[in-house]
mmCIF file of C-alpha atoms in Angstrom:
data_model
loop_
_atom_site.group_PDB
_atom_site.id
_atom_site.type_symbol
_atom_site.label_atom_id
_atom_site.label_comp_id
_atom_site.label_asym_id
_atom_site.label_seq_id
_atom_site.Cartn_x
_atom_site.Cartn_y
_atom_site.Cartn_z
ATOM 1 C CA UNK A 1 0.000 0.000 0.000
ATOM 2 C CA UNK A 2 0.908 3.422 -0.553
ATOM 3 C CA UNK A 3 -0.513 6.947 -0.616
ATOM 4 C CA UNK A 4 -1.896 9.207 -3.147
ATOM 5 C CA UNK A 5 -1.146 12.653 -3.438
ATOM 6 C CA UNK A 6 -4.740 13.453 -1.929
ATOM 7 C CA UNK A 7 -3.594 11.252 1.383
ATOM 8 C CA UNK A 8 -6.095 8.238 0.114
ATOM 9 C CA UNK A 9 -4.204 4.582 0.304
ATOM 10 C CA UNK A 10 -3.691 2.938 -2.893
ATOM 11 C CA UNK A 11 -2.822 -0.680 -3.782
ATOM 12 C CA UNK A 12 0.551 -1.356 -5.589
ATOM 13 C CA UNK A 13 0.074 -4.945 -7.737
ATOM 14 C CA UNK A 14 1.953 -5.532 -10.556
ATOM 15 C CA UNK A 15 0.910 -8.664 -12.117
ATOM 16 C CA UNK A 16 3.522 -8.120 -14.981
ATOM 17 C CA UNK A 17 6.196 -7.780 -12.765
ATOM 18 C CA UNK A 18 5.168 -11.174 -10.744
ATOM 19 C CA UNK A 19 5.101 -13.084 -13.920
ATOM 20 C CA UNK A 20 8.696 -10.949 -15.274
ATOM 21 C CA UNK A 21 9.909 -13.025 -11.045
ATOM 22 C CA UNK A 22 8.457 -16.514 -12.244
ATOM 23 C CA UNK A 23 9.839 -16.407 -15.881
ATOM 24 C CA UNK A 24 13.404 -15.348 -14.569
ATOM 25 C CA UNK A 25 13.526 -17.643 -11.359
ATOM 26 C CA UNK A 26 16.079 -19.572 -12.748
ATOM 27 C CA UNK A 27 18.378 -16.178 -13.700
ATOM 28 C CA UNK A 28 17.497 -14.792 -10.393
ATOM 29 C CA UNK A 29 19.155 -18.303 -9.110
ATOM 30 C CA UNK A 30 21.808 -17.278 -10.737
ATOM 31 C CA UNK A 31 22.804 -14.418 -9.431
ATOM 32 C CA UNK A 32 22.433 -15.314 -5.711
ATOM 33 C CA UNK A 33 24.787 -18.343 -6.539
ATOM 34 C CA UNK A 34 27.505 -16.063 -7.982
ATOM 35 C CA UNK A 35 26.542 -13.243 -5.106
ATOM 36 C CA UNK A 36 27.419 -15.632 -2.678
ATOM 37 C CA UNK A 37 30.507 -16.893 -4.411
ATOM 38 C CA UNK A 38 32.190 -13.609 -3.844
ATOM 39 C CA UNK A 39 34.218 -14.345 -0.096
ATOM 40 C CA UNK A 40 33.534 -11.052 0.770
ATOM 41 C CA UNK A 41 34.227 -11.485 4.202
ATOM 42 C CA UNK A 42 34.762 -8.040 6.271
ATOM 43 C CA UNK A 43 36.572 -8.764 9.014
ATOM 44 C CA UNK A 44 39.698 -10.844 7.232
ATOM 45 C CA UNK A 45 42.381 -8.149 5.461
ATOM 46 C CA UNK A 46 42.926 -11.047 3.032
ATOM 47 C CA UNK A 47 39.390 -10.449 1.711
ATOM 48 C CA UNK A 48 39.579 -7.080 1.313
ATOM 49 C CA UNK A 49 39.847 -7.138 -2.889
ATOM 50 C CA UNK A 50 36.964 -9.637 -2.829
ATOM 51 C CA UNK A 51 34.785 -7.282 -0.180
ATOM 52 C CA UNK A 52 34.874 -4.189 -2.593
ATOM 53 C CA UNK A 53 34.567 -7.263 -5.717
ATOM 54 C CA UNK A 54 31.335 -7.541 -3.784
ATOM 55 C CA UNK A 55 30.376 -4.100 -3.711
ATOM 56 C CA UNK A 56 31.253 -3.868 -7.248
ATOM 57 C CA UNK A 57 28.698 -6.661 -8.046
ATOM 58 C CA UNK A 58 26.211 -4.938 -6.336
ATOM 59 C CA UNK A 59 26.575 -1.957 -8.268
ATOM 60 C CA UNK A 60 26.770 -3.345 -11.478
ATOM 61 C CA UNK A 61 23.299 -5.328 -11.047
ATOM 62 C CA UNK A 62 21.543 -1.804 -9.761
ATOM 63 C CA UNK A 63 23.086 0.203 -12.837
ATOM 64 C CA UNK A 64 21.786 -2.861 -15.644
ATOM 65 C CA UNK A 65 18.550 -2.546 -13.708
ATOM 66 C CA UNK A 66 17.915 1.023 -14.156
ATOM 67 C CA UNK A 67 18.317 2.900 -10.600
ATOM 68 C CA UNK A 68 20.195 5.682 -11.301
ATOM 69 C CA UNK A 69 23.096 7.496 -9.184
ATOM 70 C CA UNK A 70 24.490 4.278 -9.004
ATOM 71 C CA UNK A 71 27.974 4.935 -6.741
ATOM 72 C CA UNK A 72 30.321 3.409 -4.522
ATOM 73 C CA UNK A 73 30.718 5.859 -1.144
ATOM 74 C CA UNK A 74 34.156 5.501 1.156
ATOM 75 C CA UNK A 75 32.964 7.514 4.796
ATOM 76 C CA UNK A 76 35.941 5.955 5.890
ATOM 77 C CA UNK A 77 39.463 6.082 4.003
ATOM 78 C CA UNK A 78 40.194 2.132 4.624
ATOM 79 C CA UNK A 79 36.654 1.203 5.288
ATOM 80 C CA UNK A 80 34.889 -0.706 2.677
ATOM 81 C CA UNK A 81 32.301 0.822 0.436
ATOM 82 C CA UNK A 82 28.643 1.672 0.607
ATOM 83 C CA UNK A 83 27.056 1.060 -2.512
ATOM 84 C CA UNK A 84 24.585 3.669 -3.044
ATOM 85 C CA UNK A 85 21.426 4.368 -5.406
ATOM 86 C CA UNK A 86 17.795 5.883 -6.184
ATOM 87 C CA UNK A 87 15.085 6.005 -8.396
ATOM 88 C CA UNK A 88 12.870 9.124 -7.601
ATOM 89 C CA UNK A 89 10.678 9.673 -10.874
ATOM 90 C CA UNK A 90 7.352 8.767 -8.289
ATOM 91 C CA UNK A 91 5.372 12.527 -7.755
ATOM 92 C CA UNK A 92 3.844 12.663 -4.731
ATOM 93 C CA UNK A 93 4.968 9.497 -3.876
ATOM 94 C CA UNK A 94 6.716 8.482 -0.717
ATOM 95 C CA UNK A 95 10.839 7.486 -0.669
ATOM 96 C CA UNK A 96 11.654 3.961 0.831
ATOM 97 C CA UNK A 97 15.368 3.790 1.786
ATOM 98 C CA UNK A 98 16.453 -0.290 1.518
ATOM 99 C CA UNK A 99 19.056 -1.355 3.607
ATOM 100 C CA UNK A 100 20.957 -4.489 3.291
ATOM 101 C CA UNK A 101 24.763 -5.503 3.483
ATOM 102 C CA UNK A 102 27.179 -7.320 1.069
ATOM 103 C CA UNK A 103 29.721 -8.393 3.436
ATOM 104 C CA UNK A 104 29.530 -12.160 5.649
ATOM 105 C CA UNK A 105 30.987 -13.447 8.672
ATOM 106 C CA UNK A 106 34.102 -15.959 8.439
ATOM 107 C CA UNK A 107 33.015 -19.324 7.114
ATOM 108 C CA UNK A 108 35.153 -21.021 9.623
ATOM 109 C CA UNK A 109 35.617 -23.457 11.152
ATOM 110 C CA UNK A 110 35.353 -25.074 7.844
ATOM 111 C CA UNK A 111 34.931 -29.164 9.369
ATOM 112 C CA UNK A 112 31.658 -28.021 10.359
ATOM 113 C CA UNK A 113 30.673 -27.939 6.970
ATOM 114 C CA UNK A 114 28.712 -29.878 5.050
ATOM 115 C CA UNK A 115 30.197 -29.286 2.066
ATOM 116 C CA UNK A 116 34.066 -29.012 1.046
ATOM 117 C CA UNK A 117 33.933 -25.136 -0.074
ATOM 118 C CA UNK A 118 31.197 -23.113 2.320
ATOM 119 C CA UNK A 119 31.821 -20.479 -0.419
ATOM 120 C CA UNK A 120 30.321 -22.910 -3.271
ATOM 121 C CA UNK A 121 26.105 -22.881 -3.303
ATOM 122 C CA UNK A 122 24.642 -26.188 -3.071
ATOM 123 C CA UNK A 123 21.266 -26.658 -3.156
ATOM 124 C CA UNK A 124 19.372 -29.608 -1.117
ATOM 125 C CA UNK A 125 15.777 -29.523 -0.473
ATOM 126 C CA UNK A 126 15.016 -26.763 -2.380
ATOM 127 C CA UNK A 127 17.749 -24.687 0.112
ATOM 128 C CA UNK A 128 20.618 -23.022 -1.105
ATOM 129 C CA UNK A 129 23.427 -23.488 1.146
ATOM 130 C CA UNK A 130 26.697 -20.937 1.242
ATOM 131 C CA UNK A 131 27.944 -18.554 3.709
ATOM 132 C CA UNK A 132 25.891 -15.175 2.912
ATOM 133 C CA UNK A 133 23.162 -16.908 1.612
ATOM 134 C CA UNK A 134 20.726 -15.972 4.527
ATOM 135 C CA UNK A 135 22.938 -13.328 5.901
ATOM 136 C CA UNK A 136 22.554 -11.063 4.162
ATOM 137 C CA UNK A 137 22.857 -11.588 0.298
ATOM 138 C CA UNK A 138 19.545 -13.745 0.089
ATOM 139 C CA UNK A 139 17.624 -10.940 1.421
ATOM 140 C CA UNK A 140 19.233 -7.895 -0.468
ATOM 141 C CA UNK A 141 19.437 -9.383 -3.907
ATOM 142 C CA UNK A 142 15.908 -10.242 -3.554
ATOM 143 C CA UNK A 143 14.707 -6.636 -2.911
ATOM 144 C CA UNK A 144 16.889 -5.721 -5.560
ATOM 145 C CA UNK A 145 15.315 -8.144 -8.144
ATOM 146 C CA UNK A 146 11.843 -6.733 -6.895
ATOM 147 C CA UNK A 147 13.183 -3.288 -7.773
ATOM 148 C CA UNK A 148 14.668 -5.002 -11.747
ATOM 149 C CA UNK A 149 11.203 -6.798 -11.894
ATOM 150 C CA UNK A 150 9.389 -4.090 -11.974
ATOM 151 C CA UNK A 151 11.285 -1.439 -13.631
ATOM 152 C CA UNK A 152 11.779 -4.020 -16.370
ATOM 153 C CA UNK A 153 7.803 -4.216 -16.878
ATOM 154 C CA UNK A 154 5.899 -0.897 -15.495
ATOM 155 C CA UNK A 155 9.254 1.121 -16.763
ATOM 156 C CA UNK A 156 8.461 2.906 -12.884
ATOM 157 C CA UNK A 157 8.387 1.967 -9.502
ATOM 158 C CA UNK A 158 5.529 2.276 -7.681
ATOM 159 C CA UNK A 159 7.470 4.993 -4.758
ATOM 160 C CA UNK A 160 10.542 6.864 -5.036
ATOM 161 C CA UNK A 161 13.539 4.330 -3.843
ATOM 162 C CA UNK A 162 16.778 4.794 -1.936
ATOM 163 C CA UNK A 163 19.176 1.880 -1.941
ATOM 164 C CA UNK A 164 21.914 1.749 0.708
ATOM 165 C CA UNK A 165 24.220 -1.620 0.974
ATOM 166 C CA UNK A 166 27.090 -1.859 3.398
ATOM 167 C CA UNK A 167 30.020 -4.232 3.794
ATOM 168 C CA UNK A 168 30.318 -3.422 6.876
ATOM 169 C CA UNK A 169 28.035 -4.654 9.093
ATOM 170 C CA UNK A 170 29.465 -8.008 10.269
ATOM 171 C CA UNK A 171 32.241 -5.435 12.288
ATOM 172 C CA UNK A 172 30.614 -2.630 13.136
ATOM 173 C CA UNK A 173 29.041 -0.707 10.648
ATOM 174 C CA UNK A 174 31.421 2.089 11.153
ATOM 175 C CA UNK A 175 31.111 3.411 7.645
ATOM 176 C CA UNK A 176 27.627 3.593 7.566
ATOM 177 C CA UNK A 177 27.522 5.128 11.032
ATOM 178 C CA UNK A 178 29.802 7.989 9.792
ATOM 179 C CA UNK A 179 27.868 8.376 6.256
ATOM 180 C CA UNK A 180 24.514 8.367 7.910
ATOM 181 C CA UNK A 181 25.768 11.076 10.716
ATOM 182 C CA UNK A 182 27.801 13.543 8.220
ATOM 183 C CA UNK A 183 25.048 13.265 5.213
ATOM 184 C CA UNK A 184 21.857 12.828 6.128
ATOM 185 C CA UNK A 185 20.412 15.454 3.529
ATOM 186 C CA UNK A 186 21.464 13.267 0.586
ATOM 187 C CA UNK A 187 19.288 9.598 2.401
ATOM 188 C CA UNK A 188 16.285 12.029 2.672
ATOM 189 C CA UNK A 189 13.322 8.619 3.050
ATOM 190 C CA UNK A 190 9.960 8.650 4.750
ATOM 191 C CA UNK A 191 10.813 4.845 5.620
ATOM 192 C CA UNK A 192 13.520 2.111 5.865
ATOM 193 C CA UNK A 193 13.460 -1.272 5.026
ATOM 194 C CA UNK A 194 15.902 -3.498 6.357
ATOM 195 C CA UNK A 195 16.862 -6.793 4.558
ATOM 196 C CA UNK A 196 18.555 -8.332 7.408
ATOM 197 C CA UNK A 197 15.827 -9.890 9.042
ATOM 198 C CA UNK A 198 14.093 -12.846 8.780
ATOM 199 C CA UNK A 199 10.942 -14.983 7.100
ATOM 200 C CA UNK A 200 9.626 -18.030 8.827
ATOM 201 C CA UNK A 201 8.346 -19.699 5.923
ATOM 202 C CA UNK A 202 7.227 -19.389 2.165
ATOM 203 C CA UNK A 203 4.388 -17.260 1.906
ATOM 204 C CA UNK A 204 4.918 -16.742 5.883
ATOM 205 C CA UNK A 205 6.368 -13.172 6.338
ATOM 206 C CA UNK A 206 7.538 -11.112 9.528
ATOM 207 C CA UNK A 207 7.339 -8.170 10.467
ATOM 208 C CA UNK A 208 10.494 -7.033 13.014
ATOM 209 C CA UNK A 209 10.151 -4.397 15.468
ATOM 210 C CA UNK A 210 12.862 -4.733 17.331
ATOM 211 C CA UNK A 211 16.545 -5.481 16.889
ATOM 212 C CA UNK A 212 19.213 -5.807 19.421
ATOM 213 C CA UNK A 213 23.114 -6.244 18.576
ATOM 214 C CA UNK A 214 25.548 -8.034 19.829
ATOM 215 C CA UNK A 215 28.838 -8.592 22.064
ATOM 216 C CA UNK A 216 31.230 -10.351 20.981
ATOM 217 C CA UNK A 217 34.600 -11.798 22.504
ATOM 218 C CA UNK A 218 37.329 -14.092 22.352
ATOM 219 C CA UNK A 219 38.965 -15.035 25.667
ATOM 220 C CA UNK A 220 42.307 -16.770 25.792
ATOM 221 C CA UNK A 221 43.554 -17.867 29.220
ATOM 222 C CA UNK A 222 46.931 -19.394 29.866
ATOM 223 C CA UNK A 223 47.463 -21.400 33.049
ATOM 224 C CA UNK A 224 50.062 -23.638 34.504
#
């Protein structure tokens, strides 16, 4: 739902752009297999070329898709990119800003795999399994195929859209901190969604009101 500019709610369907997801499935499979490929892991220096090869990937699909301002953003000089977007031909429309992130957590320990390369989809049950296929690349490329879905059919989206992906947010989210502090005129949005978050089932969505972070620590102790 959205609103018009007289304040009334309006639905948003696009049956074009549904049957534009079910013709493409296999494309949009794809993708999310050579997303996930990518080791962009944030917290490892050794990753650090495949992190921004990551962010690079993400710009690349926004810019054959249509949003325009398509740009990488460095808030911090050796922090890894935001990859940044919009689309804001909707009058009267509201902005949605999406959120999502492009960087994963450290696959090891690797023995606790089920497969020899965590990095390597493989798909059982109708699951895809990699590192970053949940958390968070799943969730972001599918908002972002929502966004080439329908552009590729209506030629519009339905509201104006802001697209903000970190690769930061498995350490921190410094980048984004400093980004979102310093420049707040140029994320102007009326509402965020977050693609970090989670759906129980197919056709079984949730709504998340609440998040809460996270300590982390490694303790070594050395005794007689």
């Amino acid at each position: 739902m959205t609103k018009t500019a007289t304040g009334k709610a309006a639905a948003i369907s696009s049956p074009k752009a549904l049957a534009y997801v079910d013709a493409h499935r296999d494309a949009f499979l794809d993708d999310l297999k050579a997303f996930v490929r990518i080791p962009s892991v944030s917290t490892m220096p050794e990753h650090r070329a495949d992190v921004k090869r990551a962010a690079e990937w993400v710009a690349a699909q926004l810019r054959e898709m249509g949003m325009e301002h398509v740009r990488l953003i460095y808030p911090i000089k050796d922090g890894h990119p935001l990859v940044s977007a919009d689309w804001l031909h909707a009058e009267s429309r509201p902005t949605v800003l999406l959120y999502g992130h492009y960087d994963v957590q450290p696959a090891e320990p690797l023995e606790e795999w089920s497969q020899p390369d965590p990095f390597e989809p493989v798909i059982r049950n109708e699951n895809l399994y990699a590192r970053g296929a949940v958390d968070d690349k799943g969730q972001a490329l599918a908002l972002l195929k929502a966004l080439e879905s329908l552009l590729r059919t209506d030629g519009a989206l339905p509201v104006n859209v802001r697209v903000l992906i970190e690769g930061e947010e498995e350490f921190g989210g410094a980048s984004i901190e400093k980004y979102v502090r310093e420049h707040p005129d140029e994320i102007p949005c009326d509402v965020v969604l977050v693609a970090d978050t989670e759906m129980p089932a197919p056709g079984v969505p949730a709504i998340t009101y609440g998040l809460r972070g996270i300590l982390y620590t490694e303790i070594v102790a050395k005794g007689a």
